[in-house]
């Protein structure tokens, strides 16, 4: 651990990312590290002599992937890279930055520490989502944060039956359901009234979205549970199934959504002084009104 000889860089296209990319590539060159750029981020370095690869090639070739951007950029990278077992380090050029926790002005110091073997390795599980229409698979996707089944409109509710490990839980009429990992518990799930879960928990939370009955509350279940959501055939709308807010599969009345834990975990690298609770204090403003 700690010896990263080939490093891939992924990120979104923005002026802020471009600034950090120049600093990062200069620093890595001084450290005699081989650097590969993703196709998208390479556009920020015109006439670069660095090799340019797609994400699959980066996953197969690199010892470490550095993501420049916000949590959304890292979520997209995570879904692709988890299967390659390559660790990921995030440098925050976005907003909240629960996952991309290195600040731009600390880039050289923290990346240098990682290259010297001083870091914390954090493993996060992802979710698989499969939409079936009878025996036919309509679509499948992965999520690090959450899988969301919703009505797709604020004017109508959907009705669905929820099963956990083949045991009937309830029939619900609501705007939908958020199925979140601990990683996603500080994202959309939190906005929907779900609990904050420590990332080390092996658990999944089911958060109803504006349920028709006030007694419906979030449920935390074992992380190895098999979740099945059956969309009632009487629904008039076609509910979208969204993974991390980025991948959308359109379901139909009568379809079934299966959700379970993905076998491969994301290896997420943090600075040695990283603290989940400190991140919550900083990002969520805990105690900010206290002096």
PDB file of C-alpha atoms in Angstrom:
ATOM      1  CA  UNK A   1       0.000   0.000   0.000  1.00  0.00           C
ATOM      2  CA  UNK A   2       1.129   3.547  -0.575  1.00  0.00           C
ATOM      3  CA  UNK A   3       3.076   2.928  -3.784  1.00  0.00           C
ATOM      4  CA  UNK A   4       1.107   4.478  -6.602  1.00  0.00           C
ATOM      5  CA  UNK A   5       3.162   4.441  -9.784  1.00  0.00           C
ATOM      6  CA  UNK A   6       0.422   5.076 -12.372  1.00  0.00           C
ATOM      7  CA  UNK A   7      -2.241   7.649 -11.553  1.00  0.00           C
ATOM      8  CA  UNK A   8      -5.325   8.467 -13.589  1.00  0.00           C
ATOM      9  CA  UNK A   9      -7.074  11.831 -13.371  1.00  0.00           C
ATOM     10  CA  UNK A  10     -10.816  12.226 -13.912  1.00  0.00           C
ATOM     11  CA  UNK A  11     -12.924  15.350 -13.575  1.00  0.00           C
ATOM     12  CA  UNK A  12     -15.560  17.637 -14.949  1.00  0.00           C
ATOM     13  CA  UNK A  13     -14.863  20.451 -17.390  1.00  0.00           C
ATOM     14  CA  UNK A  14     -14.649  23.810 -15.596  1.00  0.00           C
ATOM     15  CA  UNK A  15     -12.167  26.650 -15.115  1.00  0.00           C
ATOM     16  CA  UNK A  16     -11.708  25.707 -11.434  1.00  0.00           C
ATOM     17  CA  UNK A  17     -10.911  22.103 -12.330  1.00  0.00           C
ATOM     18  CA  UNK A  18      -8.517  23.302 -15.032  1.00  0.00           C
ATOM     19  CA  UNK A  19      -6.552  25.334 -12.481  1.00  0.00           C
ATOM     20  CA  UNK A  20      -6.215  22.373 -10.117  1.00  0.00           C
ATOM     21  CA  UNK A  21      -5.374  20.051 -12.999  1.00  0.00           C
ATOM     22  CA  UNK A  22      -2.352  22.164 -13.953  1.00  0.00           C
ATOM     23  CA  UNK A  23      -1.113  22.207 -10.354  1.00  0.00           C
ATOM     24  CA  UNK A  24      -1.697  18.465  -9.943  1.00  0.00           C
ATOM     25  CA  UNK A  25       0.011  17.363 -13.156  1.00  0.00           C
ATOM     26  CA  UNK A  26       3.053  19.554 -12.427  1.00  0.00           C
ATOM     27  CA  UNK A  27       3.287  18.104  -8.927  1.00  0.00           C
ATOM     28  CA  UNK A  28       2.950  14.498 -10.082  1.00  0.00           C
ATOM     29  CA  UNK A  29       5.597  15.057 -12.748  1.00  0.00           C
ATOM     30  CA  UNK A  30       8.012  16.178  -9.989  1.00  0.00           C
ATOM     31  CA  UNK A  31       7.219  12.963  -8.124  1.00  0.00           C
ATOM     32  CA  UNK A  32       8.090  10.900 -11.242  1.00  0.00           C
ATOM     33  CA  UNK A  33       4.628   9.366 -11.382  1.00  0.00           C
ATOM     34  CA  UNK A  34       3.088   8.183 -14.649  1.00  0.00           C
ATOM     35  CA  UNK A  35      -0.082  10.201 -15.295  1.00  0.00           C
ATOM     36  CA  UNK A  36      -3.040   9.231 -17.495  1.00  0.00           C
ATOM     37  CA  UNK A  37      -5.888  11.624 -18.296  1.00  0.00           C
ATOM     38  CA  UNK A  38      -9.544  10.816 -18.908  1.00  0.00           C
ATOM     39  CA  UNK A  39     -10.875  11.850 -22.290  1.00  0.00           C
ATOM     40  CA  UNK A  40     -13.104  14.568 -20.822  1.00  0.00           C
ATOM     41  CA  UNK A  41     -10.563  16.254 -18.571  1.00  0.00           C
ATOM     42  CA  UNK A  42      -7.848  16.182 -21.255  1.00  0.00           C
ATOM     43  CA  UNK A  43      -9.666  19.016 -23.040  1.00  0.00           C
ATOM     44  CA  UNK A  44      -8.582  21.306 -20.177  1.00  0.00           C
ATOM     45  CA  UNK A  45      -4.908  20.746 -21.120  1.00  0.00           C
ATOM     46  CA  UNK A  46      -4.622  21.603 -24.820  1.00  0.00           C
ATOM     47  CA  UNK A  47      -1.588  20.111 -26.574  1.00  0.00           C
ATOM     48  CA  UNK A  48      -0.818  17.906 -23.581  1.00  0.00           C
ATOM     49  CA  UNK A  49       1.718  15.132 -24.077  1.00  0.00           C
ATOM     50  CA  UNK A  50       0.099  13.006 -21.373  1.00  0.00           C
ATOM     51  CA  UNK A  51      -1.634   9.764 -22.454  1.00  0.00           C
ATOM     52  CA  UNK A  52      -5.419  10.002 -22.803  1.00  0.00           C
ATOM     53  CA  UNK A  53      -7.646   7.022 -21.918  1.00  0.00           C
ATOM     54  CA  UNK A  54     -11.277   6.146 -21.460  1.00  0.00           C
ATOM     55  CA  UNK A  55     -12.497   5.213 -17.972  1.00  0.00           C
ATOM     56  CA  UNK A  56     -12.272   1.473 -18.542  1.00  0.00           C
ATOM     57  CA  UNK A  57      -8.637   1.816 -19.601  1.00  0.00           C
ATOM     58  CA  UNK A  58      -7.941   3.977 -16.539  1.00  0.00           C
ATOM     59  CA  UNK A  59      -9.462   1.350 -14.262  1.00  0.00           C
ATOM     60  CA  UNK A  60      -7.368  -1.396 -15.830  1.00  0.00           C
ATOM     61  CA  UNK A  61      -4.088   0.548 -15.928  1.00  0.00           C
ATOM     62  CA  UNK A  62      -3.951   2.741 -12.810  1.00  0.00           C
ATOM     63  CA  UNK A  63      -2.935   2.161  -9.198  1.00  0.00           C
ATOM     64  CA  UNK A  64      -4.877   5.263  -8.117  1.00  0.00           C
ATOM     65  CA  UNK A  65      -7.555   7.516  -9.596  1.00  0.00           C
ATOM     66  CA  UNK A  66      -7.751  11.186  -8.583  1.00  0.00           C
ATOM     67  CA  UNK A  67     -11.105  12.891  -9.158  1.00  0.00           C
ATOM     68  CA  UNK A  68     -11.160  16.672  -9.600  1.00  0.00           C
ATOM     69  CA  UNK A  69     -14.645  18.077  -9.037  1.00  0.00           C
ATOM     70  CA  UNK A  70     -17.546  17.632  -6.667  1.00  0.00           C
ATOM     71  CA  UNK A  71     -19.239  14.600  -5.197  1.00  0.00           C
ATOM     72  CA  UNK A  72     -21.192  14.150  -8.430  1.00  0.00           C
ATOM     73  CA  UNK A  73     -17.959  13.652 -10.351  1.00  0.00           C
ATOM     74  CA  UNK A  74     -16.787  11.073  -7.830  1.00  0.00           C
ATOM     75  CA  UNK A  75     -20.134   9.242  -7.914  1.00  0.00           C
ATOM     76  CA  UNK A  76     -19.825   8.800 -11.659  1.00  0.00           C
ATOM     77  CA  UNK A  77     -16.259   7.548 -11.316  1.00  0.00           C
ATOM     78  CA  UNK A  78     -17.178   5.204  -8.464  1.00  0.00           C
ATOM     79  CA  UNK A  79     -19.783   3.307 -10.460  1.00  0.00           C
ATOM     80  CA  UNK A  80     -17.242   2.594 -13.181  1.00  0.00           C
ATOM     81  CA  UNK A  81     -14.126   2.011 -11.077  1.00  0.00           C
ATOM     82  CA  UNK A  82     -15.376  -0.158  -8.196  1.00  0.00           C
ATOM     83  CA  UNK A  83     -15.226  -3.267 -10.383  1.00  0.00           C
ATOM     84  CA  UNK A  84     -11.536  -2.585 -11.108  1.00  0.00           C
ATOM     85  CA  UNK A  85     -10.622  -2.453  -7.399  1.00  0.00           C
ATOM     86  CA  UNK A  86      -8.647   0.775  -7.919  1.00  0.00           C
ATOM     87  CA  UNK A  87      -8.659   3.301  -5.033  1.00  0.00           C
ATOM     88  CA  UNK A  88     -10.065   6.780  -5.574  1.00  0.00           C
ATOM     89  CA  UNK A  89      -8.968  10.121  -4.117  1.00  0.00           C
ATOM     90  CA  UNK A  90     -11.210  13.185  -4.397  1.00  0.00           C
ATOM     91  CA  UNK A  91     -10.104  16.827  -4.667  1.00  0.00           C
ATOM     92  CA  UNK A  92     -13.045  19.148  -4.104  1.00  0.00           C
ATOM     93  CA  UNK A  93     -13.828  21.640  -6.846  1.00  0.00           C
ATOM     94  CA  UNK A  94     -17.567  21.456  -6.209  1.00  0.00           C
ATOM     95  CA  UNK A  95     -19.834  22.405  -3.314  1.00  0.00           C
ATOM     96  CA  UNK A  96     -20.384  20.158  -0.254  1.00  0.00           C
ATOM     97  CA  UNK A  97     -17.630  17.622  -0.844  1.00  0.00           C
ATOM     98  CA  UNK A  98     -18.462  14.759   1.531  1.00  0.00           C
ATOM     99  CA  UNK A  99     -16.546  12.405  -0.785  1.00  0.00           C
ATOM    100  CA  UNK A 100     -14.096  14.824  -2.407  1.00  0.00           C
ATOM    101  CA  UNK A 101     -12.589  16.055   0.841  1.00  0.00           C
ATOM    102  CA  UNK A 102      -9.220  17.541  -0.159  1.00  0.00           C
ATOM    103  CA  UNK A 103      -9.303  21.321  -0.591  1.00  0.00           C
ATOM    104  CA  UNK A 104      -7.532  22.852  -3.627  1.00  0.00           C
ATOM    105  CA  UNK A 105      -5.045  24.842  -1.525  1.00  0.00           C
ATOM    106  CA  UNK A 106      -4.037  21.627   0.284  1.00  0.00           C
ATOM    107  CA  UNK A 107      -3.634  19.637  -2.918  1.00  0.00           C
ATOM    108  CA  UNK A 108       0.152  19.221  -3.028  1.00  0.00           C
ATOM    109  CA  UNK A 109       0.525  18.504   0.665  1.00  0.00           C
ATOM    110  CA  UNK A 110      -2.261  15.905   0.829  1.00  0.00           C
ATOM    111  CA  UNK A 111      -1.487  14.204  -2.478  1.00  0.00           C
ATOM    112  CA  UNK A 112       2.158  14.064  -1.418  1.00  0.00           C
ATOM    113  CA  UNK A 113       1.164  12.401   1.848  1.00  0.00           C
ATOM    114  CA  UNK A 114      -0.869   9.824  -0.061  1.00  0.00           C
ATOM    115  CA  UNK A 115       2.060   9.057  -2.359  1.00  0.00           C
ATOM    116  CA  UNK A 116       4.213   8.606   0.747  1.00  0.00           C
ATOM    117  CA  UNK A 117       1.736   6.070   2.131  1.00  0.00           C
ATOM    118  CA  UNK A 118       0.093   8.332   4.709  1.00  0.00           C
ATOM    119  CA  UNK A 119      -3.658   8.035   4.216  1.00  0.00           C
ATOM    120  CA  UNK A 120      -6.820   6.317   5.426  1.00  0.00           C
ATOM    121  CA  UNK A 121      -8.464   3.680   3.217  1.00  0.00           C
ATOM    122  CA  UNK A 122     -12.247   3.609   3.439  1.00  0.00           C
ATOM    123  CA  UNK A 123     -14.373   0.950   1.724  1.00  0.00           C
ATOM    124  CA  UNK A 124     -17.912   1.851   0.632  1.00  0.00           C
ATOM    125  CA  UNK A 125     -20.473  -0.540  -0.820  1.00  0.00           C
ATOM    126  CA  UNK A 126     -22.644   0.203  -3.843  1.00  0.00           C
ATOM    127  CA  UNK A 127     -26.123  -0.931  -4.835  1.00  0.00           C
ATOM    128  CA  UNK A 128     -27.255  -2.862  -7.900  1.00  0.00           C
ATOM    129  CA  UNK A 129     -30.654  -1.943  -9.338  1.00  0.00           C
ATOM    130  CA  UNK A 130     -32.427  -4.125 -11.901  1.00  0.00           C
ATOM    131  CA  UNK A 131     -35.790  -3.317 -13.487  1.00  0.00           C
ATOM    132  CA  UNK A 132     -37.745  -6.310 -14.816  1.00  0.00           C
ATOM    133  CA  UNK A 133     -40.889  -6.548 -16.904  1.00  0.00           C
ATOM    134  CA  UNK A 134     -41.994 -10.097 -16.296  1.00  0.00           C
ATOM    135  CA  UNK A 135     -38.913 -12.229 -17.023  1.00  0.00           C
ATOM    136  CA  UNK A 136     -37.297  -9.563 -19.231  1.00  0.00           C
ATOM    137  CA  UNK A 137     -34.638  -7.222 -17.827  1.00  0.00           C
ATOM    138  CA  UNK A 138     -35.476  -3.688 -18.951  1.00  0.00           C
ATOM    139  CA  UNK A 139     -32.437  -1.991 -17.435  1.00  0.00           C
ATOM    140  CA  UNK A 140     -29.780  -2.203 -14.775  1.00  0.00           C
ATOM    141  CA  UNK A 141     -27.515   0.312 -13.077  1.00  0.00           C
ATOM    142  CA  UNK A 142     -25.367   0.882  -9.999  1.00  0.00           C
ATOM    143  CA  UNK A 143     -25.416   3.506  -7.264  1.00  0.00           C
ATOM    144  CA  UNK A 144     -22.994   4.598  -4.558  1.00  0.00           C
ATOM    145  CA  UNK A 145     -25.484   6.983  -2.920  1.00  0.00           C
ATOM    146  CA  UNK A 146     -29.005   5.878  -3.649  1.00  0.00           C
ATOM    147  CA  UNK A 147     -31.593   4.259  -5.881  1.00  0.00           C
ATOM    148  CA  UNK A 148     -34.780   6.338  -6.111  1.00  0.00           C
ATOM    149  CA  UNK A 149     -38.136   5.193  -7.460  1.00  0.00           C
ATOM    150  CA  UNK A 150     -40.487   8.141  -7.858  1.00  0.00           C
ATOM    151  CA  UNK A 151     -43.549   9.332  -9.703  1.00  0.00           C
ATOM    152  CA  UNK A 152     -41.596  11.730 -11.892  1.00  0.00           C
ATOM    153  CA  UNK A 153     -44.203  14.400 -11.226  1.00  0.00           C
ATOM    154  CA  UNK A 154     -45.317  16.413  -8.227  1.00  0.00           C
ATOM    155  CA  UNK A 155     -48.971  16.095  -9.245  1.00  0.00           C
ATOM    156  CA  UNK A 156     -49.414  12.333  -8.785  1.00  0.00           C
ATOM    157  CA  UNK A 157     -48.472   9.624  -6.311  1.00  0.00           C
ATOM    158  CA  UNK A 158     -47.482   6.076  -7.184  1.00  0.00           C
ATOM    159  CA  UNK A 159     -48.595   2.911  -5.465  1.00  0.00           C
ATOM    160  CA  UNK A 160     -46.128   0.093  -4.888  1.00  0.00           C
ATOM    161  CA  UNK A 161     -45.555  -2.976  -2.743  1.00  0.00           C
ATOM    162  CA  UNK A 162     -42.285  -3.264  -0.818  1.00  0.00           C
ATOM    163  CA  UNK A 163     -40.634  -6.582   0.045  1.00  0.00           C
ATOM    164  CA  UNK A 164     -37.421  -7.177   2.014  1.00  0.00           C
ATOM    165  CA  UNK A 165     -35.885 -10.652   1.725  1.00  0.00           C
ATOM    166  CA  UNK A 166     -39.165 -11.846   0.166  1.00  0.00           C
ATOM    167  CA  UNK A 167     -41.141 -10.684   3.198  1.00  0.00           C
ATOM    168  CA  UNK A 168     -43.951  -8.232   2.541  1.00  0.00           C
ATOM    169  CA  UNK A 169     -43.330  -4.898   4.307  1.00  0.00           C
ATOM    170  CA  UNK A 170     -46.164  -2.637   3.114  1.00  0.00           C
ATOM    171  CA  UNK A 171     -48.208  -1.268   0.259  1.00  0.00           C
ATOM    172  CA  UNK A 172     -47.620   2.449  -0.017  1.00  0.00           C
ATOM    173  CA  UNK A 173     -48.991   5.443  -1.873  1.00  0.00           C
ATOM    174  CA  UNK A 174     -46.393   8.214  -2.013  1.00  0.00           C
ATOM    175  CA  UNK A 175     -44.185  10.259  -4.309  1.00  0.00           C
ATOM    176  CA  UNK A 176     -41.737   7.354  -4.221  1.00  0.00           C
ATOM    177  CA  UNK A 177     -39.046   5.612  -2.206  1.00  0.00           C
ATOM    178  CA  UNK A 178     -35.352   6.384  -1.606  1.00  0.00           C
ATOM    179  CA  UNK A 179     -33.115   3.356  -1.047  1.00  0.00           C
ATOM    180  CA  UNK A 180     -29.863   4.743   0.349  1.00  0.00           C
ATOM    181  CA  UNK A 181     -26.467   3.452   1.402  1.00  0.00           C
ATOM    182  CA  UNK A 182     -24.664   4.982   4.410  1.00  0.00           C
ATOM    183  CA  UNK A 183     -22.647   7.019   1.880  1.00  0.00           C
ATOM    184  CA  UNK A 184     -25.867   8.461   0.472  1.00  0.00           C
ATOM    185  CA  UNK A 185     -27.421   9.130   3.872  1.00  0.00           C
ATOM    186  CA  UNK A 186     -25.981  12.671   3.850  1.00  0.00           C
ATOM    187  CA  UNK A 187     -27.353  13.357   0.359  1.00  0.00           C
ATOM    188  CA  UNK A 188     -30.886  13.061  -1.066  1.00  0.00           C
ATOM    189  CA  UNK A 189     -31.971  10.692   1.717  1.00  0.00           C
ATOM    190  CA  UNK A 190     -31.174  13.380   4.303  1.00  0.00           C
ATOM    191  CA  UNK A 191     -33.309  15.912   2.411  1.00  0.00           C
ATOM    192  CA  UNK A 192     -36.156  13.381   2.480  1.00  0.00           C
ATOM    193  CA  UNK A 193     -36.005  13.043   6.267  1.00  0.00           C
ATOM    194  CA  UNK A 194     -33.769   9.994   6.461  1.00  0.00           C
ATOM    195  CA  UNK A 195     -31.200   9.391   9.227  1.00  0.00           C
ATOM    196  CA  UNK A 196     -27.485  10.095   8.927  1.00  0.00           C
ATOM    197  CA  UNK A 197     -25.636   6.760   8.982  1.00  0.00           C
ATOM    198  CA  UNK A 198     -21.951   6.307   9.703  1.00  0.00           C
ATOM    199  CA  UNK A 199     -20.133   5.076   6.560  1.00  0.00           C
ATOM    200  CA  UNK A 200     -18.877   1.950   8.357  1.00  0.00           C
ATOM    201  CA  UNK A 201     -22.416   0.652   8.893  1.00  0.00           C
ATOM    202  CA  UNK A 202     -23.464  -2.364   6.830  1.00  0.00           C
ATOM    203  CA  UNK A 203     -27.016  -1.099   6.413  1.00  0.00           C
ATOM    204  CA  UNK A 204     -29.475   0.387   3.948  1.00  0.00           C
ATOM    205  CA  UNK A 205     -32.198   2.934   4.740  1.00  0.00           C
ATOM    206  CA  UNK A 206     -35.603   3.013   3.033  1.00  0.00           C
ATOM    207  CA  UNK A 207     -37.007   6.542   3.029  1.00  0.00           C
ATOM    208  CA  UNK A 208     -40.613   7.166   1.869  1.00  0.00           C
ATOM    209  CA  UNK A 209     -41.083  10.332  -0.173  1.00  0.00           C
ATOM    210  CA  UNK A 210     -44.126  12.294   1.032  1.00  0.00           C
ATOM    211  CA  UNK A 211     -46.165   9.189   1.940  1.00  0.00           C
ATOM    212  CA  UNK A 212     -49.946   9.378   2.026  1.00  0.00           C
ATOM    213  CA  UNK A 213     -49.962   8.114   5.648  1.00  0.00           C
ATOM    214  CA  UNK A 214     -48.133  10.066   8.347  1.00  0.00           C
ATOM    215  CA  UNK A 215     -47.160   6.831  10.102  1.00  0.00           C
ATOM    216  CA  UNK A 216     -44.747   5.878   7.292  1.00  0.00           C
ATOM    217  CA  UNK A 217     -41.198   6.450   8.502  1.00  0.00           C
ATOM    218  CA  UNK A 218     -37.670   5.579   7.314  1.00  0.00           C
ATOM    219  CA  UNK A 219     -36.603   1.985   7.994  1.00  0.00           C
ATOM    220  CA  UNK A 220     -32.970   0.905   8.423  1.00  0.00           C
ATOM    221  CA  UNK A 221     -32.361  -2.681   7.284  1.00  0.00           C
ATOM    222  CA  UNK A 222     -29.385  -5.030   6.970  1.00  0.00           C
ATOM    223  CA  UNK A 223     -27.025  -4.152   4.131  1.00  0.00           C
ATOM    224  CA  UNK A 224     -27.242  -7.662   2.671  1.00  0.00           C
ATOM    225  CA  UNK A 225     -31.021  -7.493   2.263  1.00  0.00           C
ATOM    226  CA  UNK A 226     -32.719  -8.185  -1.053  1.00  0.00           C
ATOM    227  CA  UNK A 227     -35.170  -5.358  -1.761  1.00  0.00           C
ATOM    228  CA  UNK A 228     -38.063  -5.767  -4.172  1.00  0.00           C
ATOM    229  CA  UNK A 229     -40.391  -2.960  -5.233  1.00  0.00           C
ATOM    230  CA  UNK A 230     -43.442  -3.963  -7.255  1.00  0.00           C
ATOM    231  CA  UNK A 231     -45.044  -1.064  -9.123  1.00  0.00           C
ATOM    232  CA  UNK A 232     -48.808  -1.505  -8.978  1.00  0.00           C
ATOM    233  CA  UNK A 233     -50.362  -2.185 -12.372  1.00  0.00           C
ATOM    234  CA  UNK A 234     -53.104   0.363 -11.677  1.00  0.00           C
ATOM    235  CA  UNK A 235     -50.626   3.270 -11.793  1.00  0.00           C
ATOM    236  CA  UNK A 236     -51.182   5.595 -14.734  1.00  0.00           C
ATOM    237  CA  UNK A 237     -47.614   6.957 -14.782  1.00  0.00           C
ATOM    238  CA  UNK A 238     -44.275   5.432 -15.747  1.00  0.00           C
ATOM    239  CA  UNK A 239     -42.006   5.941 -12.708  1.00  0.00           C
ATOM    240  CA  UNK A 240     -38.328   6.673 -13.319  1.00  0.00           C
ATOM    241  CA  UNK A 241     -35.744   4.650 -11.403  1.00  0.00           C
ATOM    242  CA  UNK A 242     -32.763   6.910 -10.733  1.00  0.00           C
ATOM    243  CA  UNK A 243     -29.293   5.851  -9.563  1.00  0.00           C
ATOM    244  CA  UNK A 244     -27.236   8.609  -7.896  1.00  0.00           C
ATOM    245  CA  UNK A 245     -29.425  11.139  -9.694  1.00  0.00           C
ATOM    246  CA  UNK A 246     -27.528  10.415 -12.905  1.00  0.00           C
ATOM    247  CA  UNK A 247     -28.666   7.116 -14.439  1.00  0.00           C
ATOM    248  CA  UNK A 248     -32.383   6.817 -15.210  1.00  0.00           C
ATOM    249  CA  UNK A 249     -34.375   3.712 -16.162  1.00  0.00           C
ATOM    250  CA  UNK A 250     -38.042   4.239 -16.984  1.00  0.00           C
ATOM    251  CA  UNK A 251     -40.319   1.635 -15.414  1.00  0.00           C
ATOM    252  CA  UNK A 252     -43.936   0.901 -16.270  1.00  0.00           C
ATOM    253  CA  UNK A 253     -46.962  -0.145 -14.190  1.00  0.00           C
ATOM    254  CA  UNK A 254     -46.494  -3.812 -13.311  1.00  0.00           C
ATOM    255  CA  UNK A 255     -42.687  -3.701 -13.409  1.00  0.00           C
ATOM    256  CA  UNK A 256     -40.525  -4.917 -10.539  1.00  0.00           C
ATOM    257  CA  UNK A 257     -37.351  -3.239  -9.239  1.00  0.00           C
ATOM    258  CA  UNK A 258     -34.765  -5.432  -7.512  1.00  0.00           C
ATOM    259  CA  UNK A 259     -32.090  -3.750  -5.364  1.00  0.00           C
ATOM    260  CA  UNK A 260     -29.196  -5.397  -3.530  1.00  0.00           C
ATOM    261  CA  UNK A 261     -25.613  -4.818  -2.503  1.00  0.00           C
ATOM    262  CA  UNK A 262     -22.948  -4.912  -5.194  1.00  0.00           C
ATOM    263  CA  UNK A 263     -20.131  -7.392  -4.654  1.00  0.00           C
ATOM    264  CA  UNK A 264     -17.321  -4.943  -5.457  1.00  0.00           C
ATOM    265  CA  UNK A 265     -16.685  -2.092  -3.033  1.00  0.00           C
ATOM    266  CA  UNK A 266     -15.304   1.356  -3.754  1.00  0.00           C
ATOM    267  CA  UNK A 267     -11.907   2.014  -2.185  1.00  0.00           C
ATOM    268  CA  UNK A 268     -11.977   5.653  -1.092  1.00  0.00           C
ATOM    269  CA  UNK A 269      -8.807   7.363   0.131  1.00  0.00           C
ATOM    270  CA  UNK A 270      -8.865  10.147   2.746  1.00  0.00           C
ATOM    271  CA  UNK A 271      -6.159  12.255   4.410  1.00  0.00           C
ATOM    272  CA  UNK A 272      -4.960  10.789   7.713  1.00  0.00           C
ATOM    273  CA  UNK A 273      -6.812  13.453   9.717  1.00  0.00           C
ATOM    274  CA  UNK A 274     -10.159  12.726   8.018  1.00  0.00           C
ATOM    275  CA  UNK A 275     -13.157  12.551  10.359  1.00  0.00           C
ATOM    276  CA  UNK A 276     -16.742  11.770   9.337  1.00  0.00           C
ATOM    277  CA  UNK A 277     -18.077  13.793  12.259  1.00  0.00           C
ATOM    278  CA  UNK A 278     -15.840  16.753  11.397  1.00  0.00           C
ATOM    279  CA  UNK A 279     -17.200  16.591   7.844  1.00  0.00           C
ATOM    280  CA  UNK A 280     -20.749  16.686   9.212  1.00  0.00           C
ATOM    281  CA  UNK A 281     -19.899  19.676  11.401  1.00  0.00           C
ATOM    282  CA  UNK A 282     -18.362  21.479   8.461  1.00  0.00           C
ATOM    283  CA  UNK A 283     -20.752  20.547   5.645  1.00  0.00           C
ATOM    284  CA  UNK A 284     -24.005  20.512   7.625  1.00  0.00           C
ATOM    285  CA  UNK A 285     -23.248  23.442   9.907  1.00  0.00           C
ATOM    286  CA  UNK A 286     -23.555  21.536  13.174  1.00  0.00           C
ATOM    287  CA  UNK A 287     -23.107  23.971  16.053  1.00  0.00           C
ATOM    288  CA  UNK A 288     -22.422  26.866  13.680  1.00  0.00           C
ATOM    289  CA  UNK A 289     -24.629  29.155  15.756  1.00  0.00           C
ATOM    290  CA  UNK A 290     -22.652  28.431  18.912  1.00  0.00           C
ATOM    291  CA  UNK A 291     -19.819  30.683  20.027  1.00  0.00           C
TER     292      UNK A 291
END
